[in-house]
Amino acid sequence: MTLNFTQRPIFPAHTSEDNMVSQLRTVNGEKGGHEEVHDRFGYRREIVDKGEKDKNKDIVDLLPSDPFGMDIDISTTFTAITGWLGDLELEYGDHMRNKVVNHKEDYRLFAGFNFFWNNAMKFQSFPTNLMYHDQHNKGFDRVSESVGTNCGESVNEFAVCPDVIGGDPHDAFVLALSYLGTKDLLMVERVCRSLCYTIRNDSLLWRNLYVDQPLNERITDDILVRLTNRAEGNLRFLSLIKCPKITDDGLRRVLETNPKLTKLFIPGCTRLSIEGILNNLKAFNSSTETAGIKHIRTGGFYGITLDHYEQLNNLLGVQNNKHIPNYYHRANLHAPCDDDRALDVEICPRCQNLRLVYDCPAGGCRPKDQCRACIICIPRCAECGRCVHNSEYEETFSLEYLCSDCLKQLPRCQEPHG
Amino acid sequence: MAEVNETDQTPNLGDSTTPSQPKPEQITTTNVAVPIPDVGPQLQVVVDEFILKNGSSDEEVRTAARNDLRDFIEREEIGITTLLVVVKYAHEFKNADLLDAFCERVADLIKDKKVVGVREIFGIVNDFTPEEEHALRDEHPWAFED
């Protein structure tokens, strides 16, 4: 740290306030000293540490001569610091009184210095008639109470933005809550009391529950039941994407307390069995208190038989075979398509297995209604969904197929021989 | 509190943090001009233009208008307070698309942040006691990386 304080900027860019504080702490607590400093300020400095009492001894007398082995005279360092702070007082004293200082670093610096140089120097103690709202002052009180702790910590709770009144969330903030996902809602709960209350008690926020990355791997049956209970029986749509810890029993518990559920998405939930689903669905859809689940997405169940398929169709009340085209896209691997179909699995026209079946999009191939099959029978472009077995295509590094048109759209750097 | 309409319309499931609430349908939107007293004239102009284009019967014009508004909000980095003011007025005037655009922006600013980050951005003060905070954190440890 340069000692020529007259040319130094008020806030040295590279010295963190923690370094300052710790240096000062050392300065206060140790022996060694020099008379020069005492004279400079014209009055005695009290020792902040409540161990030392020898009032005749100057604080500077307690200083080590060279605590960091820098081969410098510590008193000159001390002089520099105090002089520098004196400069601060002169220059910023006015600022503090009149203007809103919007710098977080300022707060910490001043808060820290205020604490340590309290009565020892005639440093501008933080006036309370500033243009901050009360919460700021509250925070400052906390800072002055915390002896020797890292001053930065308590200052973190500051509202720095000067145009907020009162430190409470804006009225319109709650309107944005319904645009947040599950994970963010749970996070915002911890922000303040009013938000916590709102999020926990507004059942409308929990009418649809989507569990996806990254919570999907961690969510258990108990947690799921707790979250669905927040809907107070009004849960309509439950989407569990790749939740390996959810069991048939957990799902049963959810269904028992949520009679209004109509949409259930459970692709990739490996502990759910087709029999378990069927049992749950039978119990749920046959109950008079429920309208019944009308839409279910399984993502394809291993071991699903024709019999299971027929039972599912019966339970879902699938009557007309109104065909809704379904197109393949790589996003299908992560999240199911949310359209009006009751069930996502079908009998593949080619292999007769029960799988997800895709159509060929417009501009695809020959008679489109013939180009319907599962992804194994007819491989498709991951981008546009067109069939690739008849046209030019390439398999990319991510082991997906791309048709020639979509290949051309790729940025060149992705393709080594583009 | 968010206004909810009984609709079957479900939000886009493409991203990882999907909203928990179906957005109000177009039918209940009133696409009238929303005079907002506390925002600058530039934003007011943009909002008025959006409302005008959003009333068009052409789907493409509407989509373009929405995208333009979104781009504008992002580009100009509209401040939090202004965003929330527009949200409030859009809600009052029942303009669902305007509400959507601005709420989504506010939600984007909240997404994937930590608790202290949200407090900082929105100027919210922590009024929990340390014990309460601890209890809250322990309630959903599974939801947070820390």
Coordinates of C-alpha atoms in Angstrom, one line a residue, chain A residues 37-411:
Chain A
V37 CA 1.2 10.3 15.7
H38 CA -0.1 11.4 19.1
D39 CA 1.0 15.0 18.4
R40 CA -0.5 15.0 15.0
F41 CA -4.0 14.8 16.3
G42 CA -3.5 16.7 19.4
Y43 CA -5.4 14.5 21.7
R44 CA -5.0 11.1 23.2
R45 CA -6.4 8.1 21.5
E46 CA -8.3 5.6 23.6
I47 CA -7.6 2.0 23.1
V48 CA -10.5 0.3 21.6
D49 CA -9.6 -3.2 22.9
K50 CA -10.9 -3.4 26.4
G51 CA -7.9 -5.0 27.8
E52 CA -5.5 -2.1 27.8
K53 CA -5.9 0.5 30.3
D54 CA -2.7 2.4 30.6
K55 CA -4.1 5.7 29.6
N56 CA -0.7 7.3 29.5
K57 CA 0.4 4.9 26.9
D58 CA -0.4 6.0 23.5
I59 CA -2.0 3.4 21.3
V60 CA 0.8 3.8 19.0
D61 CA 3.1 2.7 21.7
L62 CA 1.4 -0.6 21.6
L63 CA 2.2 -1.1 18.0
P64 CA 4.8 -3.5 16.9
S65 CA 7.5 -1.8 15.0
D66 CA 7.2 -4.0 11.9
P67 CA 4.4 -6.6 12.2
F68 CA 4.6 -7.8 8.7
G69 CA 8.3 -7.7 8.3
M70 CA 8.2 -5.2 5.6
D71 CA 11.1 -3.2 6.8
I72 CA 9.1 -0.1 7.2
D73 CA 8.4 2.1 10.1
I74 CA 5.0 1.2 11.3
S75 CA 4.4 4.6 12.6
T76 CA 4.6 6.1 9.2
T77 CA 2.1 3.5 8.0
F78 CA -0.1 4.5 10.9
T79 CA 0.3 8.1 10.1
A80 CA -0.6 7.4 6.6
I81 CA -3.8 5.6 7.4
T82 CA -5.0 8.1 9.9
G83 CA -4.1 11.0 7.7
W84 CA -5.9 9.3 4.9
L85 CA -9.0 8.8 7.0
G86 CA -8.8 12.4 8.0
D87 CA -8.9 13.2 4.3
L88 CA -11.9 11.0 4.0
E89 CA -13.7 12.8 6.8
L90 CA -13.1 16.1 5.1
E91 CA -14.1 15.0 1.6
Y92 CA -16.8 12.6 2.4
G93 CA -18.2 14.1 5.5
D94 CA -20.3 16.4 3.4
H95 CA -21.3 13.6 1.1
M96 CA -22.6 11.6 3.9
R97 CA -24.7 14.3 5.1
N98 CA -26.3 15.4 1.9
K99 CA -26.2 12.6 -0.6
V100 CA -27.2 9.1 -0.9
V101 CA -24.0 7.1 -1.3
N102 CA -25.0 4.1 -3.3
H103 CA -21.9 2.0 -3.0
K104 CA -21.9 -1.2 -1.1
E105 CA -18.2 -1.0 -0.7
D106 CA -18.6 2.4 0.9
Y107 CA -20.9 1.0 3.5
R108 CA -18.6 -1.7 4.5
L109 CA -15.6 0.5 4.5
F110 CA -17.2 3.2 6.5
A111 CA -18.9 0.8 8.8
G112 CA -15.7 -1.0 9.5
F113 CA -13.8 2.2 10.1
N114 CA -16.5 3.6 12.2
F115 CA -16.3 0.8 14.5
F116 CA -12.6 0.7 15.0
W117 CA -11.9 4.4 15.0
N118 CA -15.0 5.2 17.0
N119 CA -13.8 7.6 19.6
A120 CA -10.2 7.3 19.0
M121 CA -10.3 9.7 16.2
K122 CA -12.5 12.4 15.2
F123 CA -14.0 10.4 12.4
Q124 CA -17.3 11.3 11.2
S125 CA -19.6 8.9 13.0
F126 CA -22.5 7.9 10.8
P127 CA -25.2 10.5 11.1
T128 CA -28.7 9.2 11.3
N129 CA -30.3 12.0 9.4
L130 CA -29.3 10.6 6.0
M131 CA -31.6 9.9 3.2
Y132 CA -31.8 6.2 3.9
H133 CA -34.8 4.5 5.2
D134 CA -34.7 3.0 8.6
Q135 CA -33.7 -0.5 7.6
H136 CA -30.3 0.8 6.6
N137 CA -29.7 2.3 10.1
K138 CA -30.9 -0.9 11.6
G139 CA -28.2 -2.7 9.8
F140 CA -25.6 -0.2 10.9
D141 CA -26.5 -0.7 14.5
R142 CA -25.9 -4.3 14.0
V143 CA -22.5 -3.6 12.5
S144 CA -21.4 -1.5 15.4
E145 CA -22.5 -4.2 17.8
S146 CA -20.6 -7.0 16.2
V147 CA -17.2 -6.9 17.8
G148 CA -14.5 -8.2 15.7
T149 CA -16.7 -10.1 13.3
N150 CA -16.5 -9.7 9.6
C151 CA -18.3 -6.4 9.0
G152 CA -19.2 -7.5 5.6
E153 CA -21.6 -10.2 6.7
S154 CA -24.3 -8.2 8.3
V155 CA -24.2 -5.5 5.7
N156 CA -25.2 -8.0 3.1
E157 CA -28.8 -7.7 4.0
F158 CA -28.9 -4.1 2.9
A159 CA -31.2 -2.9 0.3
V160 CA -28.9 -0.9 -1.8
C161 CA -31.4 0.3 -4.4
P162 CA -32.4 3.7 -3.2
D163 CA -35.8 3.8 -4.8
V164 CA -37.4 1.1 -2.7
I165 CA -39.5 2.2 0.1
G166 CA -39.5 0.3 3.3
G167 CA -37.6 -2.7 2.3
D168 CA -40.7 -4.8 1.7
P169 CA -41.3 -6.4 -1.6
H170 CA -43.2 -4.3 -4.1
D171 CA -46.9 -5.0 -4.4
A172 CA -46.5 -6.2 -7.9
F173 CA -43.7 -8.7 -7.0
V174 CA -46.2 -11.3 -6.0
L175 CA -47.7 -11.2 -9.5
A176 CA -44.4 -12.4 -10.9
L177 CA -44.3 -15.4 -8.5
S178 CA -46.6 -17.4 -10.7
Y179 CA -44.0 -17.3 -13.4
L180 CA -41.5 -19.0 -11.3
G181 CA -40.6 -22.7 -11.3
T182 CA -40.7 -24.9 -8.2
K183 CA -37.1 -24.5 -7.3
D184 CA -37.3 -20.7 -7.5
L185 CA -40.5 -20.5 -5.5
L186 CA -38.9 -22.4 -2.7
M187 CA -35.9 -20.1 -2.8
V188 CA -38.0 -16.9 -2.8
E189 CA -39.8 -18.3 0.3
R190 CA -36.6 -17.6 2.2
V191 CA -36.3 -14.0 1.2
C192 CA -38.6 -12.4 3.7
R193 CA -41.6 -13.1 5.9
S194 CA -44.4 -11.7 3.7
L195 CA -43.1 -13.7 0.7
C196 CA -42.8 -16.8 2.8
Y197 CA -46.4 -16.5 3.9
T198 CA -47.6 -15.7 0.4
I199 CA -45.8 -18.6 -1.2
R200 CA -46.9 -21.1 1.4
N201 CA -50.5 -20.1 1.6
D202 CA -51.4 -19.2 -1.9
S203 CA -52.7 -22.5 -3.2
L204 CA -53.0 -21.0 -6.7
L205 CA -49.3 -21.0 -7.0
W206 CA -49.2 -24.7 -6.4
R207 CA -52.0 -25.8 -8.7
N208 CA -49.5 -27.0 -11.3
L209 CA -46.4 -28.6 -10.0
Y210 CA -43.5 -29.2 -12.4
V211 CA -40.5 -31.1 -11.1
D212 CA -37.6 -31.1 -13.5
Q213 CA -33.9 -30.5 -13.4
P214 CA -32.2 -30.2 -10.9
L215 CA -34.8 -31.1 -8.3
N216 CA -36.0 -34.2 -10.0
E217 CA -33.2 -36.4 -8.8
R218 CA -33.6 -35.3 -5.2
I219 CA -37.4 -35.3 -4.7
T220 CA -38.8 -38.1 -2.6
D221 CA -42.3 -39.3 -1.9
D222 CA -42.6 -37.3 1.3
I223 CA -41.4 -34.1 -0.2
L224 CA -43.8 -34.6 -3.1
V225 CA -46.7 -35.1 -0.8
R226 CA -45.8 -32.0 1.2
L227 CA -45.6 -29.9 -1.9
T228 CA -48.8 -31.2 -3.4
N229 CA -50.5 -30.5 -0.2
R230 CA -49.8 -26.8 -0.7
A231 CA -52.4 -26.8 -3.4
E232 CA -55.0 -27.6 -0.7
G233 CA -56.7 -30.2 -2.9
N234 CA -56.6 -28.1 -6.0
L235 CA -53.7 -29.7 -7.8
R236 CA -54.6 -30.0 -11.5
F237 CA -51.3 -30.9 -13.3
L238 CA -48.4 -32.8 -11.9
S239 CA -45.3 -33.2 -14.0
L240 CA -42.5 -35.4 -12.7
I241 CA -39.7 -35.6 -15.3
K242 CA -37.2 -38.3 -14.5
C243 CA -37.7 -38.5 -10.8
P244 CA -36.1 -41.8 -9.9
K245 CA -37.1 -41.6 -6.2
I246 CA -40.8 -41.4 -6.6
T247 CA -42.6 -44.7 -6.0
D248 CA -46.0 -46.1 -6.7
D249 CA -46.9 -45.6 -3.1
G250 CA -45.9 -41.9 -3.2
L251 CA -48.1 -41.4 -6.2
R252 CA -50.9 -43.1 -4.5
R253 CA -50.6 -40.7 -1.5
V254 CA -50.7 -37.7 -3.9
L255 CA -53.7 -39.0 -5.6
E256 CA -55.6 -39.6 -2.4
T257 CA -55.3 -35.9 -1.4
N258 CA -55.7 -34.3 -4.8
P259 CA -59.0 -35.2 -6.3
K260 CA -58.9 -32.6 -9.0
L261 CA -55.8 -33.9 -10.7
T262 CA -56.4 -34.3 -14.4
K263 CA -53.0 -34.4 -16.0
L264 CA -50.2 -36.6 -14.9
F265 CA -46.7 -36.7 -16.6
I266 CA -44.3 -39.2 -15.3
P267 CA -41.7 -40.0 -18.0
G268 CA -38.5 -41.4 -16.8
C269 CA -39.7 -42.2 -13.3
T270 CA -38.0 -45.5 -13.1
R271 CA -39.5 -46.7 -9.9
L272 CA -43.0 -46.5 -11.2
S273 CA -44.3 -49.7 -12.7
I274 CA -47.1 -50.1 -15.2
E275 CA -49.1 -52.2 -12.8
G276 CA -48.7 -49.6 -10.1
I277 CA -49.9 -46.9 -12.4
L278 CA -52.9 -49.0 -13.5
N279 CA -53.8 -49.7 -9.9
N280 CA -53.6 -46.1 -8.9
L281 CA -55.5 -45.0 -11.9
K282 CA -58.2 -47.5 -11.3
A283 CA -58.7 -46.3 -7.8
F284 CA -58.6 -42.7 -8.7
N285 CA -60.7 -42.6 -11.8
S286 CA -63.4 -44.8 -10.4
S287 CA -63.8 -42.7 -7.4
T288 CA -66.9 -40.5 -7.4
E289 CA -65.1 -37.6 -5.9
T290 CA -62.7 -37.2 -8.8
A291 CA -63.2 -36.2 -12.3
G292 CA -60.4 -38.6 -13.1
I293 CA -57.1 -38.2 -14.9
K294 CA -57.6 -37.5 -18.5
H295 CA -54.1 -37.1 -19.8
I296 CA -51.1 -39.2 -18.9
R297 CA -47.6 -39.2 -20.3
T298 CA -45.5 -42.2 -19.5
G299 CA -42.5 -41.6 -21.8
G300 CA -42.9 -45.3 -22.8
F301 CA -43.0 -48.0 -20.2
Y302 CA -40.7 -51.0 -20.4
G303 CA -42.7 -54.1 -20.4
I304 CA -46.0 -52.5 -21.3
T305 CA -48.3 -55.0 -23.0
L306 CA -51.4 -54.7 -25.2
D307 CA -53.5 -55.6 -22.2
H308 CA -52.1 -52.8 -20.2
Y309 CA -52.6 -50.4 -23.1
E310 CA -56.3 -51.3 -23.4
Q311 CA -56.8 -50.9 -19.7
L312 CA -55.2 -47.5 -19.8
N313 CA -57.4 -46.5 -22.7
N314 CA -60.5 -47.6 -20.9
L315 CA -59.5 -45.8 -17.7
L316 CA -58.7 -42.6 -19.6
G317 CA -62.0 -42.7 -21.4
V318 CA -60.5 -42.7 -24.8
Q319 CA -63.4 -42.9 -27.2
N320 CA -62.7 -41.5 -30.5
N321 CA -59.5 -42.1 -32.3
K322 CA -59.1 -38.5 -33.4
H323 CA -55.6 -38.4 -34.6
I324 CA -53.4 -35.6 -33.4
P325 CA -50.1 -35.6 -35.2
N326 CA -47.1 -35.9 -33.0
Y327 CA -43.7 -34.7 -34.3
Y328 CA -40.3 -35.7 -33.0
H329 CA -37.9 -33.2 -31.6
R330 CA -34.9 -33.7 -29.3
A331 CA -36.8 -31.9 -26.6
N332 CA -39.1 -34.9 -26.5
L333 CA -36.3 -36.7 -24.8
H334 CA -36.5 -34.4 -21.8
A335 CA -40.1 -33.3 -21.6
P336 CA -43.2 -34.8 -23.0
C337 CA -45.4 -33.1 -25.6
D338 CA -48.3 -31.3 -24.0
D339 CA -51.1 -31.7 -26.4
D340 CA -54.6 -32.9 -26.1
R341 CA -53.9 -36.6 -26.5
A342 CA -54.9 -38.8 -23.6
L343 CA -52.0 -41.2 -23.8
D344 CA -48.6 -41.0 -25.4
V345 CA -47.9 -44.6 -26.2
E346 CA -49.5 -46.2 -29.1
I347 CA -49.2 -49.4 -31.1
C348 CA -46.4 -48.8 -33.7
P349 CA -47.9 -49.6 -37.1
R350 CA -44.7 -51.2 -38.2
C351 CA -43.4 -53.3 -35.3
Q352 CA -46.6 -53.5 -33.3
N353 CA -44.9 -52.7 -30.1
L354 CA -46.2 -50.1 -27.7
R355 CA -44.0 -47.1 -28.1
L356 CA -44.1 -43.4 -28.8
V357 CA -45.2 -43.0 -32.4
Y358 CA -44.3 -40.0 -34.5
D359 CA -45.6 -38.5 -37.7
C360 CA -43.7 -36.9 -40.5
P361 CA -44.0 -33.2 -40.7
A362 CA -45.0 -31.2 -43.7
G363 CA -42.4 -31.2 -46.5
G364 CA -41.3 -34.6 -45.3
C365 CA -41.7 -37.6 -47.5
R366 CA -44.1 -39.6 -49.6
P367 CA -47.7 -40.2 -48.4
K368 CA -47.4 -38.7 -45.0
D369 CA -49.9 -40.9 -43.3
Q370 CA -47.7 -43.9 -44.2
C371 CA -44.8 -42.4 -42.5
R372 CA -45.9 -43.1 -38.9
A373 CA -43.9 -45.3 -36.6
C374 CA -41.8 -45.4 -33.5
I375 CA -38.3 -43.9 -33.5
I376 CA -36.7 -47.2 -33.8
C377 CA -38.5 -48.2 -36.9
I378 CA -38.1 -44.8 -38.6
P379 CA -35.3 -42.7 -37.4
R380 CA -35.9 -39.0 -37.5
C381 CA -34.1 -35.7 -37.6
A382 CA -33.8 -34.4 -34.1
E383 CA -34.4 -30.9 -35.2
C384 CA -37.3 -31.0 -37.6
G385 CA -38.7 -34.5 -37.1
R386 CA -38.4 -35.5 -40.7
C387 CA -37.7 -39.2 -41.5
V388 CA -34.1 -39.7 -42.4
H389 CA -34.0 -43.2 -43.7
N390 CA -34.8 -42.2 -47.2
S391 CA -33.0 -39.0 -47.4
E392 CA -29.5 -37.7 -46.8
Y393 CA -28.6 -37.4 -43.1
E394 CA -25.8 -37.5 -40.7
E395 CA -25.3 -38.8 -37.2
T396 CA -23.9 -36.1 -35.0
F397 CA -21.5 -36.4 -32.1
S398 CA -24.5 -36.5 -29.7
L399 CA -25.7 -39.6 -31.5
E400 CA -28.7 -37.9 -33.0
Y401 CA -29.7 -37.8 -36.6
L402 CA -29.9 -34.6 -38.6
C403 CA -31.3 -34.3 -42.0
S404 CA -29.3 -32.5 -44.7
D405 CA -31.3 -29.3 -44.4
C406 CA -30.9 -29.0 -40.7
L407 CA -27.2 -29.8 -41.0
K408 CA -26.8 -26.8 -43.2
Q409 CA -28.4 -24.6 -40.5
L410 CA -25.7 -25.7 -38.0
P411 CA -22.9 -23.2 -37.3

